JSON list of C-alpha atoms in Angstrom, two decimals:
[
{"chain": "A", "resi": 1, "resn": "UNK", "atom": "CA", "xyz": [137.14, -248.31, -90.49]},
{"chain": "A", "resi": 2, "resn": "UNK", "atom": "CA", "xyz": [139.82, -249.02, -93.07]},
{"chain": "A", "resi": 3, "resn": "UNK", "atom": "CA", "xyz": [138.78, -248.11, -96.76]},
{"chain": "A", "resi": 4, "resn": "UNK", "atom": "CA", "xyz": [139.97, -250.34, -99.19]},
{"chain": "A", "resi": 5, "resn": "UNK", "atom": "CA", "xyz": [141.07, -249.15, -103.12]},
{"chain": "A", "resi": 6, "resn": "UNK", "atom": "CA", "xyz": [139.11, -250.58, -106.23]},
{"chain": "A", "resi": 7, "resn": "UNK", "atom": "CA", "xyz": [142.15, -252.30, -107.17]},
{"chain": "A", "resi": 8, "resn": "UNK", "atom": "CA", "xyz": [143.43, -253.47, -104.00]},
{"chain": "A", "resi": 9, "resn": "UNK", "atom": "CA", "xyz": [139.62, -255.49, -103.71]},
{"chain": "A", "resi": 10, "resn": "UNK", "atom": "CA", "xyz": [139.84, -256.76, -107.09]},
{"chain": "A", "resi": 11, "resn": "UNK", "atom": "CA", "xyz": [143.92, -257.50, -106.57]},
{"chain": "A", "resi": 12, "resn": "UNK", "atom": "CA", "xyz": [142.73, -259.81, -103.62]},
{"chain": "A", "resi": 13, "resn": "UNK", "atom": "CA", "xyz": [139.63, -261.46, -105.40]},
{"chain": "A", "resi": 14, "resn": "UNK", "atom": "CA", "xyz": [141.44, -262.18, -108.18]},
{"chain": "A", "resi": 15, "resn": "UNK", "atom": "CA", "xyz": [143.84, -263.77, -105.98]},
{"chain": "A", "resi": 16, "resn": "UNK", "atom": "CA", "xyz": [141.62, -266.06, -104.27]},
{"chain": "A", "resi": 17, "resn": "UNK", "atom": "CA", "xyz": [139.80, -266.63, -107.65]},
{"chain": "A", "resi": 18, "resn": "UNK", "atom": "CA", "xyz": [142.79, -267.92, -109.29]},
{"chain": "A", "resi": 19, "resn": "UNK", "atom": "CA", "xyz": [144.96, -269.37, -107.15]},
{"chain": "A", "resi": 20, "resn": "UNK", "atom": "CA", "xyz": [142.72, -272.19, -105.58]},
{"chain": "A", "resi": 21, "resn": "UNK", "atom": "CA", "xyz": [143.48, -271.21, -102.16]},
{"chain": "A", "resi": 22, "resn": "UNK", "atom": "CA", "xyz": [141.24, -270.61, -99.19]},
{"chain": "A", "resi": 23, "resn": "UNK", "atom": "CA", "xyz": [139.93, -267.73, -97.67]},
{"chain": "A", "resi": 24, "resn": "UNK", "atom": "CA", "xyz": [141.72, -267.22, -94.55]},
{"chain": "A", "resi": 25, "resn": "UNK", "atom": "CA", "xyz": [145.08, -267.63, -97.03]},
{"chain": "A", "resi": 26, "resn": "UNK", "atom": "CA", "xyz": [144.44, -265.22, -99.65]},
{"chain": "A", "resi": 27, "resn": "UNK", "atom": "CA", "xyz": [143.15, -262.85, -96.59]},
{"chain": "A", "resi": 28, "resn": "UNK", "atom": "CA", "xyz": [146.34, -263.21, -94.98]},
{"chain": "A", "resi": 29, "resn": "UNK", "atom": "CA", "xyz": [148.46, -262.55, -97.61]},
{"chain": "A", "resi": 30, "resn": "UNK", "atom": "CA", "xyz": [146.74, -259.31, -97.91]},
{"chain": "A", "resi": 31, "resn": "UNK", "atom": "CA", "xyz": [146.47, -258.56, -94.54]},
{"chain": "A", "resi": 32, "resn": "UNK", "atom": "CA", "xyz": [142.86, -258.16, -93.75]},
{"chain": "A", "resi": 33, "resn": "UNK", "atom": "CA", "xyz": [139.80, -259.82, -92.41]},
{"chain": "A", "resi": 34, "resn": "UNK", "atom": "CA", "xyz": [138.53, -263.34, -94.45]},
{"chain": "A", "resi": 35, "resn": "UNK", "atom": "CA", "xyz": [134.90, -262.26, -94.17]},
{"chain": "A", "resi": 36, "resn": "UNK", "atom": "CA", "xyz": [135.22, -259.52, -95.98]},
{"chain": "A", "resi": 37, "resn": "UNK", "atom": "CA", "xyz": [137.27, -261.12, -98.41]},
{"chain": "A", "resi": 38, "resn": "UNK", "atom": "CA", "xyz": [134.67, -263.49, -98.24]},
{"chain": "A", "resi": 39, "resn": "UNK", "atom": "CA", "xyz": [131.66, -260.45, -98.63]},
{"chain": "A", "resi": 40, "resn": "UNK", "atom": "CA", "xyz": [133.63, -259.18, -101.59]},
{"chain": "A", "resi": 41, "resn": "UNK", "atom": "CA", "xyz": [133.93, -262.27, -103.62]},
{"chain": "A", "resi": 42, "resn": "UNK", "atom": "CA", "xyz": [130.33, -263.25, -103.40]},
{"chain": "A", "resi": 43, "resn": "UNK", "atom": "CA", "xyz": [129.68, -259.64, -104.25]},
{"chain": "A", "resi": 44, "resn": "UNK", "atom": "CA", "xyz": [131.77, -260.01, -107.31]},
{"chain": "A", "resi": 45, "resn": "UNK", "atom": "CA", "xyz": [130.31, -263.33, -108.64]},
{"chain": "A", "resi": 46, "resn": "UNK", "atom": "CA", "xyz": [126.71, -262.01, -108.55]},
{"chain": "A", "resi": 47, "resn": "UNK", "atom": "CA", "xyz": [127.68, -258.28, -110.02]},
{"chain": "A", "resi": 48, "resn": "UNK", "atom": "CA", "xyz": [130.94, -258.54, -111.47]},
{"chain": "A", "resi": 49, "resn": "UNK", "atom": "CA", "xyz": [133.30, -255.26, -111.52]},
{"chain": "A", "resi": 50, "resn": "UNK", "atom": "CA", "xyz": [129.71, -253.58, -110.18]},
{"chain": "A", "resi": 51, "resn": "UNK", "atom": "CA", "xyz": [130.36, -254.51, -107.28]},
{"chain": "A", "resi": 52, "resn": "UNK", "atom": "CA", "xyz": [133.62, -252.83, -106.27]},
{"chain": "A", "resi": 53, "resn": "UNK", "atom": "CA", "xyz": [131.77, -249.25, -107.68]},
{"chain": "A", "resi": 54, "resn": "UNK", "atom": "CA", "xyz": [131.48, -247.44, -104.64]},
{"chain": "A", "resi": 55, "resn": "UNK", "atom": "CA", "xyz": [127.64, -246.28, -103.94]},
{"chain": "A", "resi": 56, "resn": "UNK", "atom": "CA", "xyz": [126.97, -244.05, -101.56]},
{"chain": "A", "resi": 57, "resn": "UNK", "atom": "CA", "xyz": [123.55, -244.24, -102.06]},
{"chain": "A", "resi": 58, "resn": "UNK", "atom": "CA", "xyz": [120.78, -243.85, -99.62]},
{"chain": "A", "resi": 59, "resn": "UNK", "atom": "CA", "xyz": [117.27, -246.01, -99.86]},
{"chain": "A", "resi": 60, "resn": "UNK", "atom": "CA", "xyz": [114.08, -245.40, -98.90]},
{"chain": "A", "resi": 61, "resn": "UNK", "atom": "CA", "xyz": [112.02, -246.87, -96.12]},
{"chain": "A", "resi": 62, "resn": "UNK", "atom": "CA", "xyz": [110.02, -249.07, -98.89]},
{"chain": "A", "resi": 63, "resn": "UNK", "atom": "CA", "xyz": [113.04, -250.69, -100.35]},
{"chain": "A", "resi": 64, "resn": "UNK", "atom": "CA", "xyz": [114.80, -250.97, -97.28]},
{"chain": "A", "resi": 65, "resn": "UNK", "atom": "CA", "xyz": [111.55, -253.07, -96.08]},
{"chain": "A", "resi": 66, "resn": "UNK", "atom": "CA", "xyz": [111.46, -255.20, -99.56]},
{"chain": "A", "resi": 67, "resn": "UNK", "atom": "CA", "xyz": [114.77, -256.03, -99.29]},
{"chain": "A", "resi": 68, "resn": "UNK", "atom": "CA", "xyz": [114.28, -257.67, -95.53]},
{"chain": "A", "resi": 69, "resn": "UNK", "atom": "CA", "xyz": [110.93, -259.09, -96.98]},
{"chain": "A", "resi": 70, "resn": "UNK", "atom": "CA", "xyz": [112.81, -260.78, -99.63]},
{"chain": "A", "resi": 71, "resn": "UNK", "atom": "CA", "xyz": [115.58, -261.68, -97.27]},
{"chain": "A", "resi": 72, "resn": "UNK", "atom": "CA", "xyz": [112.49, -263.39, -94.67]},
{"chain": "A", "resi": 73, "resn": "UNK", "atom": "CA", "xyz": [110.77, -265.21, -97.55]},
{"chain": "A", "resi": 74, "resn": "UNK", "atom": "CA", "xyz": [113.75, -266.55, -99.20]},
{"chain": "A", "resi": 75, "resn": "UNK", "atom": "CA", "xyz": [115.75, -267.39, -95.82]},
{"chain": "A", "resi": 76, "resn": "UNK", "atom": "CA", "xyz": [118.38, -265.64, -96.80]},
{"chain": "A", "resi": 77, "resn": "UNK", "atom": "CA", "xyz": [121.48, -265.09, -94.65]},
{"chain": "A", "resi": 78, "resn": "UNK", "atom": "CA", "xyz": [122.38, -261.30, -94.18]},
{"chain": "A", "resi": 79, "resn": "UNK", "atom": "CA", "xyz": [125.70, -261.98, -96.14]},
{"chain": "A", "resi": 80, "resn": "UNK", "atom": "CA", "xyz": [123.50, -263.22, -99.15]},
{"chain": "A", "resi": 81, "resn": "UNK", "atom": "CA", "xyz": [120.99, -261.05, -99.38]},
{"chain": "A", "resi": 82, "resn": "UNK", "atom": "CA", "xyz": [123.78, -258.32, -99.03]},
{"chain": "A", "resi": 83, "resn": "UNK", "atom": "CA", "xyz": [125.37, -259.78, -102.20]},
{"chain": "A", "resi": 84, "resn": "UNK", "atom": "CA", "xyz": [122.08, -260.45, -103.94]},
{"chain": "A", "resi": 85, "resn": "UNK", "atom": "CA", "xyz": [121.34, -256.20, -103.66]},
{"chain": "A", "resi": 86, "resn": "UNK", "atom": "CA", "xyz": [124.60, -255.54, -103.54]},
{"chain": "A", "resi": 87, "resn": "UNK", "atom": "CA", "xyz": [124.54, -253.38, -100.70]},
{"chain": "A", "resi": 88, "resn": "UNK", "atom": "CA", "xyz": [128.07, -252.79, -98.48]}
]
């Protein structure tokens, strides 16, 4: 798995953010995968420069099991509810 910089993510969601273009164009210009161009971006609206902190955090069994409760009530996709915990 390829780890990305702090500035090379915000380089390439600042890109996409202010040039108008799509996805799959931004990603391409930075040579990597849309979706997780995608992941990041979504990631950065909800938490702002947060989000690209790395975390390296471990969770317990009970939020682990609130967070796919929340995800079940709220029919959340996994990408979402991802972005809504911020979780990589």
């Amino acid at each position: 798995m390829r780890k990305y910089s702090k500035q090379f993510k915000l380089s390439a969601i600042q890109a996409f953010l202010d040039r108008g273009y799509g996805f799959r164009h931004v990603a391409a210009q930075f040579q990597m995968d849309p979706t997780l161009l995608r992941r990041w971006v979504v990631a950065y609206r909800t938490h702002g420069q947060a989000s690209l902190e790395k975390t390296g955090r471990h969770y317990s069994a009970e939020f682990k099991l609130a967070v796919l409760h929340h995800k079940w009530r709220e029919d959340l996709s996994l990408r979402a509810t991802s972005a809504l915990y911020n979780l990589g």
